[in-house]
């Protein structure tokens, strides 16, 4: 998909809007988040516009994730973090605010207080089988 004219991350990819560029090649760009959850918080984007993970060529998604080990390691080592969250918000309900696919690399520290409630539930009788067949039916 071509660059979306009103998309801030397309503008960053094109260099129209400045960003602190961590790494890039012809297909992808990593840059520092302007409002970091912790110093070193990095975003990885495809240079081609895609709204979210549902909207991207799987080959490009694979290419993005190929960059994840080195980025996670660099962010962790540079910040001396205890861990890293790799996060991709898909849809406003999931916390997505910028609708150009991006993967967060967030340095995490023991006791940093970040996180969200993981309200784990349980399936009722028969529900897991029903859900399984629904999801599998959408895989095609
Ligand atoms: P989302 O909530 O969509 O998963 O995350 C969007 C992220 O993009 C946020 O963490 C936000 O701070 C970051 N962000 C939004 N606008 C800009 C910008 O203009 N420059 C940079 N570097 N980061 C941005
Ligand atoms: Zn875009």
PDB file of C-alpha atoms and ligand atoms in Angstrom:
ATOM      1  CA  UNK A   1       0.000   0.000   0.000  1.00  0.00           C
ATOM      2  CA  UNK A   2       1.316   3.478  -0.814  1.00  0.00           C
ATOM      3  CA  UNK A   3       2.084   6.028   1.863  1.00  0.00           C
ATOM      4  CA  UNK A   4      -1.037   7.352   3.529  1.00  0.00           C
ATOM      5  CA  UNK A   5      -0.936  11.143   3.313  1.00  0.00           C
ATOM      6  CA  UNK A   6      -2.309  11.737   6.804  1.00  0.00           C
ATOM      7  CA  UNK A   7      -0.223   9.033   8.474  1.00  0.00           C
ATOM      8  CA  UNK A   8       2.401  10.249  10.932  1.00  0.00           C
ATOM      9  CA  UNK A   9       4.502   7.081  10.690  1.00  0.00           C
ATOM     10  CA  UNK A  10       4.533   7.261   6.872  1.00  0.00           C
ATOM     11  CA  UNK A  11       5.867  10.793   7.287  1.00  0.00           C
ATOM     12  CA  UNK A  12       8.525   9.551   9.696  1.00  0.00           C
ATOM     13  CA  UNK A  13       9.459   6.742   7.278  1.00  0.00           C
ATOM     14  CA  UNK A  14       9.792   9.306   4.486  1.00  0.00           C
ATOM     15  CA  UNK A  15      11.835  11.661   6.673  1.00  0.00           C
ATOM     16  CA  UNK A  16       9.208  14.419   6.424  1.00  0.00           C
ATOM     17  CA  UNK A  17       8.800  14.312  10.207  1.00  0.00           C
ATOM     18  CA  UNK A  18      11.991  13.822  12.218  1.00  0.00           C
ATOM     19  CA  UNK A  19      12.580  10.890  14.517  1.00  0.00           C
ATOM     20  CA  UNK A  20      15.525   9.363  16.318  1.00  0.00           C
ATOM     21  CA  UNK A  21      16.235   6.555  13.882  1.00  0.00           C
ATOM     22  CA  UNK A  22      17.707   3.482  15.543  1.00  0.00           C
ATOM     23  CA  UNK A  23      18.022   1.252  12.494  1.00  0.00           C
ATOM     24  CA  UNK A  24      16.601   1.036   9.002  1.00  0.00           C
ATOM     25  CA  UNK A  25      16.849  -0.602   5.640  1.00  0.00           C
ATOM     26  CA  UNK A  26      14.731  -0.261   2.514  1.00  0.00           C
ATOM     27  CA  UNK A  27      11.706  -2.036   4.029  1.00  0.00           C
ATOM     28  CA  UNK A  28      11.658  -1.234   7.737  1.00  0.00           C
ATOM     29  CA  UNK A  29      12.573   1.429  10.265  1.00  0.00           C
ATOM     30  CA  UNK A  30      13.109   1.381  14.014  1.00  0.00           C
ATOM     31  CA  UNK A  31      12.970   4.667  15.917  1.00  0.00           C
ATOM     32  CA  UNK A  32      12.626   5.883  19.483  1.00  0.00           C
ATOM     33  CA  UNK A  33       9.108   6.394  20.794  1.00  0.00           C
ATOM     34  CA  UNK A  34       8.501  10.099  21.447  1.00  0.00           C
ATOM     35  CA  UNK A  35       6.675   9.354  24.714  1.00  0.00           C
ATOM     36  CA  UNK A  36       8.522   6.334  26.058  1.00  0.00           C
ATOM     37  CA  UNK A  37       7.171   4.018  28.727  1.00  0.00           C
ATOM     38  CA  UNK A  38      10.854   3.752  29.630  1.00  0.00           C
ATOM     39  CA  UNK A  39      13.944   5.351  28.061  1.00  0.00           C
ATOM     40  CA  UNK A  40      14.922   3.284  25.046  1.00  0.00           C
ATOM     41  CA  UNK A  41      11.316   2.374  24.141  1.00  0.00           C
ATOM     42  CA  UNK A  42      11.624   1.676  20.419  1.00  0.00           C
ATOM     43  CA  UNK A  43       9.095   1.245  17.615  1.00  0.00           C
ATOM     44  CA  UNK A  44       9.610  -0.897  14.527  1.00  0.00           C
ATOM     45  CA  UNK A  45       7.518  -0.161  11.434  1.00  0.00           C
ATOM     46  CA  UNK A  46       7.288  -1.288   7.845  1.00  0.00           C
ATOM     47  CA  UNK A  47       8.033   1.612   5.496  1.00  0.00           C
ATOM     48  CA  UNK A  48       5.012   0.671   3.384  1.00  0.00           C
ATOM     49  CA  UNK A  49       1.780   1.767   5.001  1.00  0.00           C
ATOM     50  CA  UNK A  50      -0.279  -0.958   6.646  1.00  0.00           C
ATOM     51  CA  UNK A  51      -2.883  -0.096   9.262  1.00  0.00           C
ATOM     52  CA  UNK A  52      -2.201  -3.100  11.438  1.00  0.00           C
ATOM     53  CA  UNK A  53      -1.105  -6.728  11.430  1.00  0.00           C
ATOM     54  CA  UNK A  54      -4.277  -7.801   9.564  1.00  0.00           C
ATOM     55  CA  UNK A  55      -3.377  -5.487   6.708  1.00  0.00           C
ATOM     56  CA  UNK A  56       0.184  -6.543   5.942  1.00  0.00           C
ATOM     57  CA  UNK A  57       1.787  -8.967   3.498  1.00  0.00           C
ATOM     58  CA  UNK A  58       2.834 -11.961   5.652  1.00  0.00           C
ATOM     59  CA  UNK A  59       6.289 -11.877   4.029  1.00  0.00           C
ATOM     60  CA  UNK A  60       6.757  -8.314   5.272  1.00  0.00           C
ATOM     61  CA  UNK A  61       5.468  -9.289   8.710  1.00  0.00           C
ATOM     62  CA  UNK A  62       8.040 -12.077   8.758  1.00  0.00           C
ATOM     63  CA  UNK A  63      10.745  -9.633   7.708  1.00  0.00           C
ATOM     64  CA  UNK A  64       9.774  -7.292  10.542  1.00  0.00           C
ATOM     65  CA  UNK A  65       9.963 -10.067  13.075  1.00  0.00           C
ATOM     66  CA  UNK A  66      13.349 -11.113  11.710  1.00  0.00           C
ATOM     67  CA  UNK A  67      14.596  -7.809  13.132  1.00  0.00           C
ATOM     68  CA  UNK A  68      13.131  -8.497  16.580  1.00  0.00           C
ATOM     69  CA  UNK A  69      15.986 -10.498  18.146  1.00  0.00           C
ATOM     70  CA  UNK A  70      18.659  -7.897  17.445  1.00  0.00           C
ATOM     71  CA  UNK A  71      16.414  -4.980  18.424  1.00  0.00           C
ATOM     72  CA  UNK A  72      15.252  -6.642  21.637  1.00  0.00           C
ATOM     73  CA  UNK A  73      18.845  -7.454  22.549  1.00  0.00           C
ATOM     74  CA  UNK A  74      20.134  -3.962  21.715  1.00  0.00           C
ATOM     75  CA  UNK A  75      17.337  -2.210  23.641  1.00  0.00           C
ATOM     76  CA  UNK A  76      17.788  -4.492  26.643  1.00  0.00           C
ATOM     77  CA  UNK A  77      21.562  -4.179  26.717  1.00  0.00           C
ATOM     78  CA  UNK A  78      21.614  -0.418  26.114  1.00  0.00           C
ATOM     79  CA  UNK A  79      19.183   0.213  28.967  1.00  0.00           C
ATOM     80  CA  UNK A  80      20.419  -2.560  31.266  1.00  0.00           C
ATOM     81  CA  UNK A  81      16.780  -3.614  31.476  1.00  0.00           C
ATOM     82  CA  UNK A  82      15.786  -6.842  33.177  1.00  0.00           C
ATOM     83  CA  UNK A  83      13.458  -7.706  30.299  1.00  0.00           C
ATOM     84  CA  UNK A  84      11.696  -6.379  27.224  1.00  0.00           C
ATOM     85  CA  UNK A  85       8.034  -6.418  26.248  1.00  0.00           C
ATOM     86  CA  UNK A  86       7.445  -6.828  22.518  1.00  0.00           C
ATOM     87  CA  UNK A  87       3.962  -5.522  21.899  1.00  0.00           C
ATOM     88  CA  UNK A  88       1.787  -4.899  18.859  1.00  0.00           C
ATOM     89  CA  UNK A  89      -1.551  -3.221  19.496  1.00  0.00           C
ATOM     90  CA  UNK A  90      -4.143  -4.058  16.846  1.00  0.00           C
ATOM     91  CA  UNK A  91      -7.242  -1.843  16.905  1.00  0.00           C
ATOM     92  CA  UNK A  92      -8.291   1.017  19.166  1.00  0.00           C
ATOM     93  CA  UNK A  93      -9.811  -1.389  21.686  1.00  0.00           C
ATOM     94  CA  UNK A  94      -6.377  -2.954  22.052  1.00  0.00           C
ATOM     95  CA  UNK A  95      -4.730   0.413  22.667  1.00  0.00           C
ATOM     96  CA  UNK A  96      -3.691   1.249  19.118  1.00  0.00           C
ATOM     97  CA  UNK A  97      -3.476   5.024  18.648  1.00  0.00           C
ATOM     98  CA  UNK A  98      -1.390   5.264  15.472  1.00  0.00           C
ATOM     99  CA  UNK A  99      -2.880   3.271  12.616  1.00  0.00           C
ATOM    100  CA  UNK A 100       0.340   2.368  10.871  1.00  0.00           C
ATOM    101  CA  UNK A 101       1.523  -1.032  12.057  1.00  0.00           C
ATOM    102  CA  UNK A 102       4.241  -0.809  14.690  1.00  0.00           C
ATOM    103  CA  UNK A 103       5.879  -3.171  17.099  1.00  0.00           C
ATOM    104  CA  UNK A 104       6.902  -1.821  20.505  1.00  0.00           C
ATOM    105  CA  UNK A 105      10.138  -2.823  22.218  1.00  0.00           C
ATOM    106  CA  UNK A 106       9.707  -1.697  25.813  1.00  0.00           C
ATOM    107  CA  UNK A 107      12.515  -2.033  28.357  1.00  0.00           C
ATOM    108  CA  UNK A 108      11.227  -3.559  31.587  1.00  0.00           C
ATOM    109  CA  UNK A 109      12.702  -3.436  35.066  1.00  0.00           C
ATOM    110  CA  UNK A 110      11.866  -5.483  38.132  1.00  0.00           C
ATOM    111  CA  UNK A 111       9.236  -3.525  40.085  1.00  0.00           C
ATOM    112  CA  UNK A 112       8.808  -0.819  37.417  1.00  0.00           C
ATOM    113  CA  UNK A 113       5.038  -0.863  37.943  1.00  0.00           C
ATOM    114  CA  UNK A 114       4.255  -1.070  34.225  1.00  0.00           C
ATOM    115  CA  UNK A 115       1.800  -3.627  32.996  1.00  0.00           C
ATOM    116  CA  UNK A 116      -1.873  -4.210  32.696  1.00  0.00           C
ATOM    117  CA  UNK A 117      -4.387  -6.432  34.365  1.00  0.00           C
ATOM    118  CA  UNK A 118      -4.223  -9.957  32.955  1.00  0.00           C
ATOM    119  CA  UNK A 119      -7.721 -10.981  33.886  1.00  0.00           C
ATOM    120  CA  UNK A 120      -7.424 -14.617  32.911  1.00  0.00           C
ATOM    121  CA  UNK A 121     -10.724 -16.481  32.630  1.00  0.00           C
ATOM    122  CA  UNK A 122     -11.889 -20.013  32.050  1.00  0.00           C
ATOM    123  CA  UNK A 123     -14.002 -21.704  29.368  1.00  0.00           C
ATOM    124  CA  UNK A 124     -17.363 -23.131  30.302  1.00  0.00           C
ATOM    125  CA  UNK A 125     -18.478 -26.572  29.175  1.00  0.00           C
ATOM    126  CA  UNK A 126     -18.235 -26.907  25.380  1.00  0.00           C
ATOM    127  CA  UNK A 127     -17.055 -23.343  24.872  1.00  0.00           C
ATOM    128  CA  UNK A 128     -13.449 -24.165  24.062  1.00  0.00           C
ATOM    129  CA  UNK A 129     -14.436 -26.532  21.246  1.00  0.00           C
ATOM    130  CA  UNK A 130     -16.860 -23.968  19.824  1.00  0.00           C
ATOM    131  CA  UNK A 131     -14.212 -21.251  19.877  1.00  0.00           C
ATOM    132  CA  UNK A 132     -11.594 -23.555  18.382  1.00  0.00           C
ATOM    133  CA  UNK A 133     -13.774 -24.360  15.386  1.00  0.00           C
ATOM    134  CA  UNK A 134     -14.718 -20.685  14.930  1.00  0.00           C
ATOM    135  CA  UNK A 135     -11.075 -19.592  14.772  1.00  0.00           C
ATOM    136  CA  UNK A 136     -10.047 -22.509  12.593  1.00  0.00           C
ATOM    137  CA  UNK A 137     -12.960 -21.708  10.270  1.00  0.00           C
ATOM    138  CA  UNK A 138     -11.528 -18.217   9.756  1.00  0.00           C
ATOM    139  CA  UNK A 139      -8.063 -19.523   8.921  1.00  0.00           C
ATOM    140  CA  UNK A 140      -9.357 -20.905   5.663  1.00  0.00           C
TER     141      UNK A 140
HETATM  142  P1  LIG B   1       0.024   2.582  19.922  1.00  0.00           P
HETATM  143  O1  LIG B   1      -0.763   3.020  21.124  1.00  0.00           O
HETATM  144  O2  LIG B   1      -0.630   2.992  18.618  1.00  0.00           O
HETATM  145  O3  LIG B   1       0.385   1.115  19.968  1.00  0.00           O
HETATM  146  O4  LIG B   1       1.422   3.338  20.038  1.00  0.00           O
HETATM  147  C1  LIG B   1       1.703   4.504  19.351  1.00  0.00           C
HETATM  148  C2  LIG B   1       3.045   4.997  19.869  1.00  0.00           C
HETATM  149  O5  LIG B   1       3.561   5.939  18.966  1.00  0.00           O
HETATM  150  C3  LIG B   1       2.960   5.664  21.247  1.00  0.00           C
HETATM  151  O6  LIG B   1       3.805   4.987  22.158  1.00  0.00           O
HETATM  152  C4  LIG B   1       3.411   7.086  20.963  1.00  0.00           C
HETATM  153  O7  LIG B   1       4.185   7.638  22.012  1.00  0.00           O
HETATM  154  C5  LIG B   1       4.213   6.951  19.684  1.00  0.00           C
HETATM  155  N1  LIG B   1       4.181   8.127  18.843  1.00  0.00           N
HETATM  156  C6  LIG B   1       3.075   8.803  18.447  1.00  0.00           C
HETATM  157  N2  LIG B   1       3.422   9.849  17.648  1.00  0.00           N
HETATM  158  C7  LIG B   1       4.772   9.796  17.528  1.00  0.00           C
HETATM  159  C8  LIG B   1       5.717  10.599  16.819  1.00  0.00           C
HETATM  160  O8  LIG B   1       5.379  11.581  16.149  1.00  0.00           O
HETATM  161  N3  LIG B   1       7.022  10.258  16.913  1.00  0.00           N
HETATM  162  C9  LIG B   1       7.435   9.184  17.655  1.00  0.00           C
HETATM  163  N4  LIG B   1       8.745   8.921  17.683  1.00  0.00           N
HETATM  164  N5  LIG B   1       6.577   8.397  18.336  1.00  0.00           N
HETATM  165  C10 LIG B   1       5.252   8.704  18.268  1.00  0.00           C
HETATM  166 ZN1  LIG B   2       1.436   4.987   7.355  1.00  0.00          ZN
END
